[in-house]
Amino acid sequence: MEEKEFLQHIQAHQGTIYHLLRLYVSDADDQDDIKQEIVLQAWKSKDSFRKQSSFNTWLYKLALYTILTAKRKVAKMQQVDLQEADGLATDERDEQEEVQLLYRSIYSLDDLSKTIITMHLDGFTNAEIATFIGITPNHLGVKLHRIKETISSKLKASSYGAK
């Protein structure tokens, strides 16, 4: 892949990178650093892209691996402060606050659960997700159901000011 083509692909799919960074990295400076690392890793690995899947799928996997690796190395991830959302009635929240609450709920999950729900929300099929993380589709279905219940409980608890 030529440099110009690579840069066009990165530009066209930068939303994937930002989406994953927002879910996994809380600090804006860390997000910038890891974004640069993702682009560097993609550049180094561009010859391994064999067009068996879409560029976005390839970039998604590469970005996710890079984020998780950086997260393990740095080990400075902050805990989500769900107390911010306590006491706010659903009627009083605007759409942006609700989105932030959902992101906080997802962010508070363990890495495996976060990966599963993120890929699910990004439109990957259960079979693709199961293959990606190395479990059976049935096991994935159970995990996905439990993750949705966990997120739902956190959102309900926030809505009612409960813990």
PDB file of C-alpha atoms in Angstrom:
ATOM      1  CA  MET A   1       0.000   0.000   0.000  1.00  0.00           C
ATOM      2  CA  GLU A   2       1.389   3.374  -1.002  1.00  0.00           C
ATOM      3  CA  GLU A   3       1.743   6.226   1.484  1.00  0.00           C
ATOM      4  CA  LYS A   4      -0.986   8.325  -0.155  1.00  0.00           C
ATOM      5  CA  GLU A   5      -3.472   5.437  -0.149  1.00  0.00           C
ATOM      6  CA  PHE A   6      -2.610   4.627   3.470  1.00  0.00           C
ATOM      7  CA  LEU A   7      -3.168   8.228   4.584  1.00  0.00           C
ATOM      8  CA  GLN A   8      -6.505   8.332   2.744  1.00  0.00           C
ATOM      9  CA  HIS A   9      -7.624   5.162   4.535  1.00  0.00           C
ATOM     10  CA  ILE A  10      -6.527   6.512   7.924  1.00  0.00           C
ATOM     11  CA  GLN A  11      -8.338   9.802   7.253  1.00  0.00           C
ATOM     12  CA  ALA A  12     -11.510   8.009   6.134  1.00  0.00           C
ATOM     13  CA  HIS A  13     -11.564   5.737   9.198  1.00  0.00           C
ATOM     14  CA  GLN A  14     -10.256   8.039  11.916  1.00  0.00           C
ATOM     15  CA  GLY A  15     -13.689   7.939  13.562  1.00  0.00           C
ATOM     16  CA  THR A  16     -13.025   4.308  14.484  1.00  0.00           C
ATOM     17  CA  ILE A  17      -9.843   5.306  16.269  1.00  0.00           C
ATOM     18  CA  TYR A  18     -11.505   8.188  18.131  1.00  0.00           C
ATOM     19  CA  HIS A  19     -14.450   6.002  19.093  1.00  0.00           C
ATOM     20  CA  LEU A  20     -12.230   3.338  20.647  1.00  0.00           C
ATOM     21  CA  LEU A  21      -9.996   5.894  22.345  1.00  0.00           C
ATOM     22  CA  ARG A  22     -12.990   7.587  23.919  1.00  0.00           C
ATOM     23  CA  LEU A  23     -14.180   4.278  25.362  1.00  0.00           C
ATOM     24  CA  TYR A  24     -10.850   3.067  26.686  1.00  0.00           C
ATOM     25  CA  VAL A  25      -8.807   6.161  27.573  1.00  0.00           C
ATOM     26  CA  SER A  26     -10.075   8.926  29.833  1.00  0.00           C
ATOM     27  CA  ASP A  27      -7.254  11.472  29.590  1.00  0.00           C
ATOM     28  CA  ALA A  28      -7.170  13.650  26.439  1.00  0.00           C
ATOM     29  CA  ASP A  29      -3.353  13.769  26.382  1.00  0.00           C
ATOM     30  CA  ASP A  30      -3.172   9.987  26.664  1.00  0.00           C
ATOM     31  CA  GLN A  31      -5.715   9.734  23.846  1.00  0.00           C
ATOM     32  CA  ASP A  32      -3.481  11.870  21.612  1.00  0.00           C
ATOM     33  CA  ASP A  33      -0.397   9.807  22.468  1.00  0.00           C
ATOM     34  CA  ILE A  34      -2.140   6.506  21.843  1.00  0.00           C
ATOM     35  CA  LYS A  35      -3.697   7.809  18.600  1.00  0.00           C
ATOM     36  CA  GLN A  36      -0.192   8.535  17.339  1.00  0.00           C
ATOM     37  CA  GLU A  37       0.889   5.061  18.423  1.00  0.00           C
ATOM     38  CA  ILE A  38      -2.072   3.518  16.556  1.00  0.00           C
ATOM     39  CA  VAL A  39      -1.179   5.360  13.349  1.00  0.00           C
ATOM     40  CA  LEU A  40       2.486   4.369  13.762  1.00  0.00           C
ATOM     41  CA  GLN A  41       1.561   0.712  14.319  1.00  0.00           C
ATOM     42  CA  ALA A  42      -0.804   0.819  11.339  1.00  0.00           C
ATOM     43  CA  TRP A  43       1.978   2.271   9.172  1.00  0.00           C
ATOM     44  CA  LYS A  44       4.434  -0.397  10.325  1.00  0.00           C
ATOM     45  CA  SER A  45       1.831  -3.120   9.704  1.00  0.00           C
ATOM     46  CA  LYS A  46       0.306  -1.781   6.488  1.00  0.00           C
ATOM     47  CA  ASP A  47       1.909  -4.521   4.420  1.00  0.00           C
ATOM     48  CA  SER A  48       0.106  -7.139   6.535  1.00  0.00           C
ATOM     49  CA  PHE A  49      -3.258  -5.781   5.362  1.00  0.00           C
ATOM     50  CA  ARG A  50      -4.242  -8.395   2.808  1.00  0.00           C
ATOM     51  CA  LYS A  51      -7.682  -7.000   1.955  1.00  0.00           C
ATOM     52  CA  GLN A  52      -9.382 -10.166   3.240  1.00  0.00           C
ATOM     53  CA  SER A  53     -11.478  -7.865   5.423  1.00  0.00           C
ATOM     54  CA  SER A  54     -12.281  -4.184   5.166  1.00  0.00           C
ATOM     55  CA  PHE A  55      -9.606  -1.665   6.085  1.00  0.00           C
ATOM     56  CA  ASN A  56     -11.890  -0.475   8.896  1.00  0.00           C
ATOM     57  CA  THR A  57     -12.063  -3.970  10.419  1.00  0.00           C
ATOM     58  CA  TRP A  58      -8.282  -4.336  10.173  1.00  0.00           C
ATOM     59  CA  LEU A  59      -7.762  -0.878  11.704  1.00  0.00           C
ATOM     60  CA  TYR A  60     -10.332  -1.581  14.431  1.00  0.00           C
ATOM     61  CA  LYS A  61      -8.465  -4.699  15.561  1.00  0.00           C
ATOM     62  CA  LEU A  62      -5.078  -2.997  15.360  1.00  0.00           C
ATOM     63  CA  ALA A  63      -6.338   0.040  17.285  1.00  0.00           C
ATOM     64  CA  LEU A  64      -7.943  -2.100  19.965  1.00  0.00           C
ATOM     65  CA  TYR A  65      -4.786  -4.169  20.462  1.00  0.00           C
ATOM     66  CA  THR A  66      -2.668  -1.014  20.585  1.00  0.00           C
ATOM     67  CA  ILE A  67      -4.952   0.634  23.143  1.00  0.00           C
ATOM     68  CA  LEU A  68      -5.030  -2.431  25.384  1.00  0.00           C
ATOM     69  CA  THR A  69      -1.256  -2.816  25.149  1.00  0.00           C
ATOM     70  CA  ALA A  70      -0.713   0.849  26.009  1.00  0.00           C
ATOM     71  CA  LYS A  71      -3.173   0.550  28.849  1.00  0.00           C
ATOM     72  CA  ARG A  72      -1.266  -2.382  30.325  1.00  0.00           C
ATOM     73  CA  LYS A  73       2.081  -0.590  29.967  1.00  0.00           C
ATOM     74  CA  VAL A  74       0.939   2.688  31.461  1.00  0.00           C
ATOM     75  CA  ALA A  75      -1.478   1.255  34.050  1.00  0.00           C
ATOM     76  CA  LYS A  76      -2.709   4.744  34.924  1.00  0.00           C
ATOM     77  CA  MET A  77      -6.323   4.433  33.930  1.00  0.00           C
ATOM     78  CA  GLN A  78      -8.648   6.355  36.184  1.00  0.00           C
ATOM     79  CA  GLN A  79     -11.710   4.874  37.825  1.00  0.00           C
ATOM     80  CA  VAL A  80     -15.007   6.172  36.574  1.00  0.00           C
ATOM     81  CA  ASP A  81     -16.709   8.551  38.940  1.00  0.00           C
ATOM     82  CA  LEU A  82     -20.347   7.571  38.633  1.00  0.00           C
ATOM     83  CA  GLN A  83     -21.250   9.890  41.487  1.00  0.00           C
ATOM     84  CA  GLU A  84     -21.197  12.808  39.010  1.00  0.00           C
ATOM     85  CA  ALA A  85     -24.354  11.460  37.461  1.00  0.00           C
ATOM     86  CA  ASP A  86     -26.115  10.732  40.752  1.00  0.00           C
ATOM     87  CA  GLY A  87     -29.079  12.885  41.546  1.00  0.00           C
ATOM     88  CA  LEU A  88     -29.742  14.004  37.993  1.00  0.00           C
ATOM     89  CA  ALA A  89     -33.281  13.230  36.881  1.00  0.00           C
ATOM     90  CA  THR A  90     -33.593  11.748  33.391  1.00  0.00           C
ATOM     91  CA  ASP A  91     -35.852  14.627  32.371  1.00  0.00           C
ATOM     92  CA  GLU A  92     -33.136  17.126  33.268  1.00  0.00           C
ATOM     93  CA  ARG A  93     -30.383  15.454  31.262  1.00  0.00           C
ATOM     94  CA  ASP A  94     -29.792  16.565  27.745  1.00  0.00           C
ATOM     95  CA  GLU A  95     -28.760  14.077  25.101  1.00  0.00           C
ATOM     96  CA  GLN A  96     -25.035  14.744  25.557  1.00  0.00           C
ATOM     97  CA  GLU A  97     -25.197  13.958  29.281  1.00  0.00           C
ATOM     98  CA  GLU A  98     -26.989  10.684  28.554  1.00  0.00           C
ATOM     99  CA  VAL A  99     -24.316   9.742  26.033  1.00  0.00           C
ATOM    100  CA  GLN A 100     -21.625  10.579  28.592  1.00  0.00           C
ATOM    101  CA  LEU A 101     -23.374   8.411  31.162  1.00  0.00           C
ATOM    102  CA  LEU A 102     -23.478   5.506  28.717  1.00  0.00           C
ATOM    103  CA  TYR A 103     -19.767   5.961  27.965  1.00  0.00           C
ATOM    104  CA  ARG A 104     -18.996   6.003  31.705  1.00  0.00           C
ATOM    105  CA  SER A 105     -20.986   2.818  32.183  1.00  0.00           C
ATOM    106  CA  ILE A 106     -19.151   1.083  29.354  1.00  0.00           C
ATOM    107  CA  TYR A 107     -15.817   2.503  30.511  1.00  0.00           C
ATOM    108  CA  SER A 108     -16.308   0.997  33.971  1.00  0.00           C
ATOM    109  CA  LEU A 109     -16.511  -2.546  32.552  1.00  0.00           C
ATOM    110  CA  ASP A 110     -13.548  -4.906  32.498  1.00  0.00           C
ATOM    111  CA  ASP A 111     -11.556  -4.949  29.241  1.00  0.00           C
ATOM    112  CA  LEU A 112     -13.121  -8.125  27.845  1.00  0.00           C
ATOM    113  CA  SER A 113     -16.672  -6.918  28.487  1.00  0.00           C
ATOM    114  CA  LYS A 114     -15.800  -3.518  27.086  1.00  0.00           C
ATOM    115  CA  THR A 115     -14.442  -5.136  23.920  1.00  0.00           C
ATOM    116  CA  ILE A 116     -17.541  -7.289  23.494  1.00  0.00           C
ATOM    117  CA  ILE A 117     -20.064  -4.464  23.925  1.00  0.00           C
ATOM    118  CA  THR A 118     -18.033  -2.035  21.818  1.00  0.00           C
ATOM    119  CA  MET A 119     -17.794  -4.456  18.932  1.00  0.00           C
ATOM    120  CA  HIS A 120     -21.509  -5.274  19.295  1.00  0.00           C
ATOM    121  CA  LEU A 121     -22.450  -1.592  19.204  1.00  0.00           C
ATOM    122  CA  ASP A 122     -20.161  -1.080  16.218  1.00  0.00           C
ATOM    123  CA  GLY A 123     -22.148  -3.626  14.234  1.00  0.00           C
ATOM    124  CA  PHE A 124     -19.931  -6.684  14.348  1.00  0.00           C
ATOM    125  CA  THR A 125     -21.880  -9.947  14.266  1.00  0.00           C
ATOM    126  CA  ASN A 126     -21.810 -12.277  17.249  1.00  0.00           C
ATOM    127  CA  ALA A 127     -19.861 -14.798  15.169  1.00  0.00           C
ATOM    128  CA  GLU A 128     -17.219 -12.172  14.314  1.00  0.00           C
ATOM    129  CA  ILE A 129     -16.922 -11.072  17.937  1.00  0.00           C
ATOM    130  CA  ALA A 130     -16.710 -14.665  19.183  1.00  0.00           C
ATOM    131  CA  THR A 131     -13.952 -15.435  16.679  1.00  0.00           C
ATOM    132  CA  PHE A 132     -12.099 -12.236  17.562  1.00  0.00           C
ATOM    133  CA  ILE A 133     -12.012 -12.960  21.305  1.00  0.00           C
ATOM    134  CA  GLY A 134     -11.759 -16.741  20.988  1.00  0.00           C
ATOM    135  CA  ILE A 135     -14.985 -18.062  22.514  1.00  0.00           C
ATOM    136  CA  THR A 136     -18.024 -19.867  21.134  1.00  0.00           C
ATOM    137  CA  PRO A 137     -20.951 -17.835  19.796  1.00  0.00           C
ATOM    138  CA  ASN A 138     -23.208 -19.315  22.522  1.00  0.00           C
ATOM    139  CA  HIS A 139     -20.788 -18.246  25.252  1.00  0.00           C
ATOM    140  CA  LEU A 140     -20.614 -14.820  23.659  1.00  0.00           C
ATOM    141  CA  GLY A 141     -24.414 -14.573  23.701  1.00  0.00           C
ATOM    142  CA  VAL A 142     -24.463 -15.243  27.443  1.00  0.00           C
ATOM    143  CA  LYS A 143     -21.682 -12.726  28.092  1.00  0.00           C
ATOM    144  CA  LEU A 144     -23.369 -10.091  25.926  1.00  0.00           C
ATOM    145  CA  HIS A 145     -26.659 -10.539  27.778  1.00  0.00           C
ATOM    146  CA  ARG A 146     -24.922 -10.124  31.154  1.00  0.00           C
ATOM    147  CA  ILE A 147     -23.027  -7.049  29.946  1.00  0.00           C
ATOM    148  CA  LYS A 148     -26.264  -5.422  28.773  1.00  0.00           C
ATOM    149  CA  GLU A 149     -27.856  -6.160  32.160  1.00  0.00           C
ATOM    150  CA  THR A 150     -24.879  -4.625  33.956  1.00  0.00           C
ATOM    151  CA  ILE A 151     -24.992  -1.466  31.854  1.00  0.00           C
ATOM    152  CA  SER A 152     -28.757  -1.222  32.248  1.00  0.00           C
ATOM    153  CA  SER A 153     -28.444  -1.515  36.030  1.00  0.00           C
ATOM    154  CA  LYS A 154     -25.802   1.204  36.136  1.00  0.00           C
ATOM    155  CA  LEU A 155     -27.904   3.516  34.002  1.00  0.00           C
ATOM    156  CA  LYS A 156     -31.000   2.894  36.122  1.00  0.00           C
ATOM    157  CA  ALA A 157     -29.014   3.453  39.328  1.00  0.00           C
ATOM    158  CA  SER A 158     -27.739   6.779  37.963  1.00  0.00           C
ATOM    159  CA  SER A 159     -31.200   7.837  36.899  1.00  0.00           C
ATOM    160  CA  TYR A 160     -32.596   7.333  40.369  1.00  0.00           C
ATOM    161  CA  GLY A 161     -29.599   8.598  42.293  1.00  0.00           C
ATOM    162  CA  ALA A 162     -29.006   5.126  43.712  1.00  0.00           C
ATOM    163  CA  LYS A 163     -25.692   3.362  43.971  1.00  0.00           C
TER     164      LYS A 163
END
